[in-house]
Short mmCIF file of C-alpha atoms in Angstrom, two decimals:
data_model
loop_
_atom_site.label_atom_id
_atom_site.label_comp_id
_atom_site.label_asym_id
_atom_site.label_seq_id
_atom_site.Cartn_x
_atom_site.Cartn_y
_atom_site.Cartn_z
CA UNK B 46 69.77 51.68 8.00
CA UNK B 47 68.66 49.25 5.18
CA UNK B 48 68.89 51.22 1.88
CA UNK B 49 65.33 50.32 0.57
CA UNK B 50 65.69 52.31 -3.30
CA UNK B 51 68.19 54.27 -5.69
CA UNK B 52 67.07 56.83 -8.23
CA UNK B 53 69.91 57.43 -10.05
CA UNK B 54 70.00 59.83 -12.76
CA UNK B 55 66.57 60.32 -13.83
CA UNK B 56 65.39 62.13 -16.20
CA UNK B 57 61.66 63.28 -17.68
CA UNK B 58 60.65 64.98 -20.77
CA UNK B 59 57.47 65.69 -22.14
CA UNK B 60 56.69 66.13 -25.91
CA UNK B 61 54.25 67.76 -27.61
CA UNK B 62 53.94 68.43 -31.45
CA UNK B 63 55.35 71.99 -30.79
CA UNK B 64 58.17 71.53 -28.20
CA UNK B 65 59.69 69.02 -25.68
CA UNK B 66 59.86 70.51 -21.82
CA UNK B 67 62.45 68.58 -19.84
CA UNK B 68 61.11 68.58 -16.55
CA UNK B 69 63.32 66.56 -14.47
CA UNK B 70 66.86 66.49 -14.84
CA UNK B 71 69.43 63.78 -14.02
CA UNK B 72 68.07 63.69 -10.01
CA UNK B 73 70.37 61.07 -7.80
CA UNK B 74 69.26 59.72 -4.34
CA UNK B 75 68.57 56.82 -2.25
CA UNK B 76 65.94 56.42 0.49
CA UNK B 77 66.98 54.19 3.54
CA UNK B 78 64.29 52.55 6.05
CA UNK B 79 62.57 54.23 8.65
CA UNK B 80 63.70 57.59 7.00
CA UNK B 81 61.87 60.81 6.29
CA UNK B 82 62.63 62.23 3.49
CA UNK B 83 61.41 66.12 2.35
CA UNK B 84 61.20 67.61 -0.76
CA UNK B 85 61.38 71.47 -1.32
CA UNK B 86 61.58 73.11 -4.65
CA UNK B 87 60.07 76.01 -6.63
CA UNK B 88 56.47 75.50 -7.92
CA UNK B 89 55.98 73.34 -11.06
CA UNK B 90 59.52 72.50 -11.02
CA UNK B 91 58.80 68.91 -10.85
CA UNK B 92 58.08 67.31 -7.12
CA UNK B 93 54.94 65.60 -7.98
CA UNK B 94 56.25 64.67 -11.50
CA UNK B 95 58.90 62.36 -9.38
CA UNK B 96 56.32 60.98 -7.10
CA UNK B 97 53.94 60.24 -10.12
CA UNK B 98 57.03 58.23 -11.70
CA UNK B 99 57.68 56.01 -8.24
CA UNK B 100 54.02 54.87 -8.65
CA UNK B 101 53.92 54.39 -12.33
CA UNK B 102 51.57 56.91 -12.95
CA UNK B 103 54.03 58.83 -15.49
CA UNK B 104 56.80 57.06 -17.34
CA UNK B 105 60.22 57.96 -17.19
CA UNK B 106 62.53 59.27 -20.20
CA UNK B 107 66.15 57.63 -19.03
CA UNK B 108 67.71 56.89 -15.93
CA UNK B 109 67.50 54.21 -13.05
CA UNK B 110 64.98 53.47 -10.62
CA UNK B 111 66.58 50.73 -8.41
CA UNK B 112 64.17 48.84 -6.31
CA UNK B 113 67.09 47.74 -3.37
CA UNK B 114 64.43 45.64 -1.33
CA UNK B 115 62.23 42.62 -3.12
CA UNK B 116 58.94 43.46 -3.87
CA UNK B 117 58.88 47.07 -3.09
CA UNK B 118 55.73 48.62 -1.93
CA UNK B 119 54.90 52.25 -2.28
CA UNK B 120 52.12 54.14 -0.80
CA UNK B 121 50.56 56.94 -2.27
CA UNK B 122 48.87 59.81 0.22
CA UNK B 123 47.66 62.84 -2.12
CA UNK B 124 46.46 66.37 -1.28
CA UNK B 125 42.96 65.64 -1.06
CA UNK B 126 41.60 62.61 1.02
CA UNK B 127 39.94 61.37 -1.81
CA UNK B 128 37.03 60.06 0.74
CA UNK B 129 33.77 58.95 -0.89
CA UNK B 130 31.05 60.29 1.19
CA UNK B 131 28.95 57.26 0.61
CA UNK B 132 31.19 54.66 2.51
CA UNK B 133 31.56 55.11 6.10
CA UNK B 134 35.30 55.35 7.99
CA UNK B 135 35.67 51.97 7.94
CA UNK B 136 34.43 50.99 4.22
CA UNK B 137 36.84 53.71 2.98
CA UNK B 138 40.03 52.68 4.73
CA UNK B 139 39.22 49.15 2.95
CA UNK B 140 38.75 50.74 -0.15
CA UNK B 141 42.59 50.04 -1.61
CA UNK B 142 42.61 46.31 0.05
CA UNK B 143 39.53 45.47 -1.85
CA UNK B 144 40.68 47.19 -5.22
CA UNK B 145 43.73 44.89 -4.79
CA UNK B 146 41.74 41.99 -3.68
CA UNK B 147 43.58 41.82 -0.52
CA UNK B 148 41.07 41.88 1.99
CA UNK B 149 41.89 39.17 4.15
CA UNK B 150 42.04 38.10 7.54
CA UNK B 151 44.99 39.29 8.43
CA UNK B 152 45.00 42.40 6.27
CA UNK B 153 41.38 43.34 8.67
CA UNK B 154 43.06 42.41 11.79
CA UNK B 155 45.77 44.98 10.61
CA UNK B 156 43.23 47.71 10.03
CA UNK B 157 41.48 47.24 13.31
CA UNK B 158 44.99 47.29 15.09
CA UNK B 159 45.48 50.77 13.45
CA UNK B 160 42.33 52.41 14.22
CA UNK B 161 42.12 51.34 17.63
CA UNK B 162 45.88 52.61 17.96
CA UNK B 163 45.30 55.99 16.46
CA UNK B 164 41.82 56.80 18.01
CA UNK B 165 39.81 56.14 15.37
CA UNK B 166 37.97 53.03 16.53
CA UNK B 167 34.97 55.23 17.57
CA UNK B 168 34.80 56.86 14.27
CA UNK B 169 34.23 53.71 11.94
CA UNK B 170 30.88 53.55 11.24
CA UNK B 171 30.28 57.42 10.60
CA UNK B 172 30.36 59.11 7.30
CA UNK B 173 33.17 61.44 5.92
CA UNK B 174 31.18 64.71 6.28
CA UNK B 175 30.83 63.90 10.03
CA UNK B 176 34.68 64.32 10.82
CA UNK B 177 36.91 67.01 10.66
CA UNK B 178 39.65 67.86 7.82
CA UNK B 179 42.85 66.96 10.16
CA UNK B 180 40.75 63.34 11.32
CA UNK B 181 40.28 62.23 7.56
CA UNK B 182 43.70 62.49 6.97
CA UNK B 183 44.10 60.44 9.47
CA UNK B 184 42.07 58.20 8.07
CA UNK B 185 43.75 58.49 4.83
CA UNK B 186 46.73 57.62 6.54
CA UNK B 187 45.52 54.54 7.54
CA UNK B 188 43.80 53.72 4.45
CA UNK B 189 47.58 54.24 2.82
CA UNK B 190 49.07 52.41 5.49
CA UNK B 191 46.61 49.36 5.28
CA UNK B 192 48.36 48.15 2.33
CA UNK B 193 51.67 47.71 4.07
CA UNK B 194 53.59 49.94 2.15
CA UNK B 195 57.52 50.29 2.54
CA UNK B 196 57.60 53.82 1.46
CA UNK B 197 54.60 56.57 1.99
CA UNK B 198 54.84 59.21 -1.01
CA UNK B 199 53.27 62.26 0.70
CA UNK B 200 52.20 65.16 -2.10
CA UNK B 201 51.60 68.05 0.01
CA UNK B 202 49.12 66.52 2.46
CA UNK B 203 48.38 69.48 4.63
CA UNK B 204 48.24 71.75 2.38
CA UNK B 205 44.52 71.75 2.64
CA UNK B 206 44.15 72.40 6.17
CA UNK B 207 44.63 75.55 8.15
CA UNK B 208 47.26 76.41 9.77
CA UNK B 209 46.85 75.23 13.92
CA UNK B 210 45.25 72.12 12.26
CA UNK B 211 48.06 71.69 9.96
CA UNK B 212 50.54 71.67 12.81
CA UNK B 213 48.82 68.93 14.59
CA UNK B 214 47.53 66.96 11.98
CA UNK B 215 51.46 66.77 10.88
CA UNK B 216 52.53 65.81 14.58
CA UNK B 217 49.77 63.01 14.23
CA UNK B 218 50.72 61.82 10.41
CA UNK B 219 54.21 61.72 11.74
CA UNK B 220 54.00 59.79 14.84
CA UNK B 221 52.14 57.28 13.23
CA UNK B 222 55.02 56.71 10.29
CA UNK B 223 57.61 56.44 12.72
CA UNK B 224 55.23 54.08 15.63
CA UNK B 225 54.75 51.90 12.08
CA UNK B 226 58.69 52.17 11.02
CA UNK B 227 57.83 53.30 7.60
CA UNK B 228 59.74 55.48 5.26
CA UNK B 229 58.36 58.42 3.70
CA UNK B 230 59.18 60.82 0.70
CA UNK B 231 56.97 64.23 1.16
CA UNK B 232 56.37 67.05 -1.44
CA UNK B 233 55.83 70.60 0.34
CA UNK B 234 56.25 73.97 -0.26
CA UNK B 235 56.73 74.75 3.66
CA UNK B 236 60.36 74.66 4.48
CA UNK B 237 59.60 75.07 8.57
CA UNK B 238 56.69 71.80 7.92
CA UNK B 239 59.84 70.32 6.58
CA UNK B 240 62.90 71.04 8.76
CA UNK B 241 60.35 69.82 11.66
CA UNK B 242 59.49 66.64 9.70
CA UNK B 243 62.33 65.75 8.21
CA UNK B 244 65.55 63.60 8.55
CA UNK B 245 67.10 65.15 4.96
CA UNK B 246 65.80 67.72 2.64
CA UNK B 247 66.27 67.74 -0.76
CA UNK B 248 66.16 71.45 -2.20
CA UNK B 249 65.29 71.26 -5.96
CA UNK B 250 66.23 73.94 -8.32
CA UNK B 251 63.58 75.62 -10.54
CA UNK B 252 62.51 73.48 -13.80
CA UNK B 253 63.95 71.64 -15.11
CA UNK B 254 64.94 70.58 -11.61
CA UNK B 255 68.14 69.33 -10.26
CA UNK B 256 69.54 68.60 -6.83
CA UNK B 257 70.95 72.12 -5.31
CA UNK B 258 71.35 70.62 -2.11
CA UNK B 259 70.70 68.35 0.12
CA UNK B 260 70.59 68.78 4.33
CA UNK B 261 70.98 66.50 6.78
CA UNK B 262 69.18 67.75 9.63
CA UNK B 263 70.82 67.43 12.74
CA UNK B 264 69.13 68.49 16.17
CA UNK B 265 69.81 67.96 19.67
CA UNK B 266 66.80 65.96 20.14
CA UNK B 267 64.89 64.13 17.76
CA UNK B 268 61.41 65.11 19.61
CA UNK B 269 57.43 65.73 17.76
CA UNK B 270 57.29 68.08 15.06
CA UNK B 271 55.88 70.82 17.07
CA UNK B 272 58.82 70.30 19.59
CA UNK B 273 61.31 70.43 16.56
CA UNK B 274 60.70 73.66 15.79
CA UNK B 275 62.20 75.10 19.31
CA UNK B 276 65.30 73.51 18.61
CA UNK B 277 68.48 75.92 18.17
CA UNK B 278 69.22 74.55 14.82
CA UNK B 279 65.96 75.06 13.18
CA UNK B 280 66.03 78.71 12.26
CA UNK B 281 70.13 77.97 10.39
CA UNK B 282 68.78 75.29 8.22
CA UNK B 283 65.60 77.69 7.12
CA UNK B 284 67.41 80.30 6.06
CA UNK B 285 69.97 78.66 4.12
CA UNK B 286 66.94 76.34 2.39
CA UNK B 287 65.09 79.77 1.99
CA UNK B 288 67.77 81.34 0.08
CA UNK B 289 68.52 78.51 -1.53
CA UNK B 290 64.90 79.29 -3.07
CA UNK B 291 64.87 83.02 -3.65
CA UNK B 292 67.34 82.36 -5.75
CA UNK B 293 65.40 80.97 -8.31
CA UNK B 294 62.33 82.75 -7.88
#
């Protein structure tokens, strides 16, 4: 696999009049095409603080960010769906490509490819409050996706949903990163959500963070989420990444 970026020992500190509160500290890893990445760490010890940085949304103090591909795209899927209720499907999925002032031909024809492909063709012309939770993040999805992103930054985006919708909205959101060959870099709190997910785990410490670990996770097959979770590995690798967290709790 290409290696697409290299974060190599970054570091984040806020400062206030009073105090300064390091929140990320010296972090090193690289993200390779077509790779799934989780990230699993105590709360407020920093996971959406490293997203935030990819995008430019907070600065960094020191370290390297090391773009390995020209013109690196990221794409930024948050917790909420951030639909406005006033623009149908469509309208909101072309939301980003019009901010950008991409909204061309081919950018449309890419759009319509991906809601015919992901059965939301029907949908386009309703309003948000007509779907359900698991469809508009769907649509979210695709909305992300429209821009042609080489990495997806994922911030917890089921968290919202309950949990038999959560499983198959993830199987969905999945499928249609790996049809699309994209590489992703997810925030979550739910180690099983990642083990099923994921092709590495990074387990952050508690604040400021660090890399404890790191797993590779190997199973026999690489099948859907919801299949991944039958597989003889998956209960080893969540107790290890579970105690791995206790012990900073």
């Amino acid at each position: 696999m290409n290696k697409l970026l290299t974060i190599k020992d970054l570091k984040k500190v806020y400062y206030s009049e009073e105090k300064e509160i390091e929140a990320i500290n010296n972090l090193s890893f690289s993200v390779y095409d077509s790779e799934f990445i989780s990230i699993v760490g105590p709360s407020g010890c920093g996971k959406s603080t490293l997203l935030n940085i990819l995008t430019n949304m907070s600065s960094k103090t020191s370290g390297s960010i090391i773009e390995n591909k020209p013109n690196l795209k990221f794409g930024y899927m948050l917790q909420s769906d951030a639909m406005l209720p006033w623009r149908t499907i469509y309208e909101n999925i072309l939301l980003g490509l019009e901010l950008q002032k991409k909204k061309t031909k081919e950018n449309l024809a890419y759009v319509d490819h991906l809601l015919k492909t992901y059965g939301l063709e029907e949908f386009k012309d309703e309003y948000p409050d007509k779907i359900s939770g698991g469809m508009r993040q769907r649509v979210a999805l695709i909305r992300t996706l429209a821009l042609k992103p080489d990495i997806l930054l994922l911030d917890e985006p089921f968290s919202k949903l309950d949990y038999q919708s959560r499983l198959k909205v993830s199987n969905d959101v999945y499928q249609i990163i790996k049809n699309e060959h994209k590489a992703a870099l997810m925030v979550t709190h739910d180690i099983s959500e990642a083990i099923s997910l994921s092709d590495r785990i990074i387990v952050l410490s508690k604040r400021p963070c660090y890399i404890k670990n790191i797993y590779e996770i190997n199973r026999e097959k690489n099948l859907n989420p919801i299949e991944n979770r039958k597989d003889k590995n998956f209960c080893n690798y969540y107790d290890l990444i579970w105690k791995e967290l206790a012990y900073d709790e």
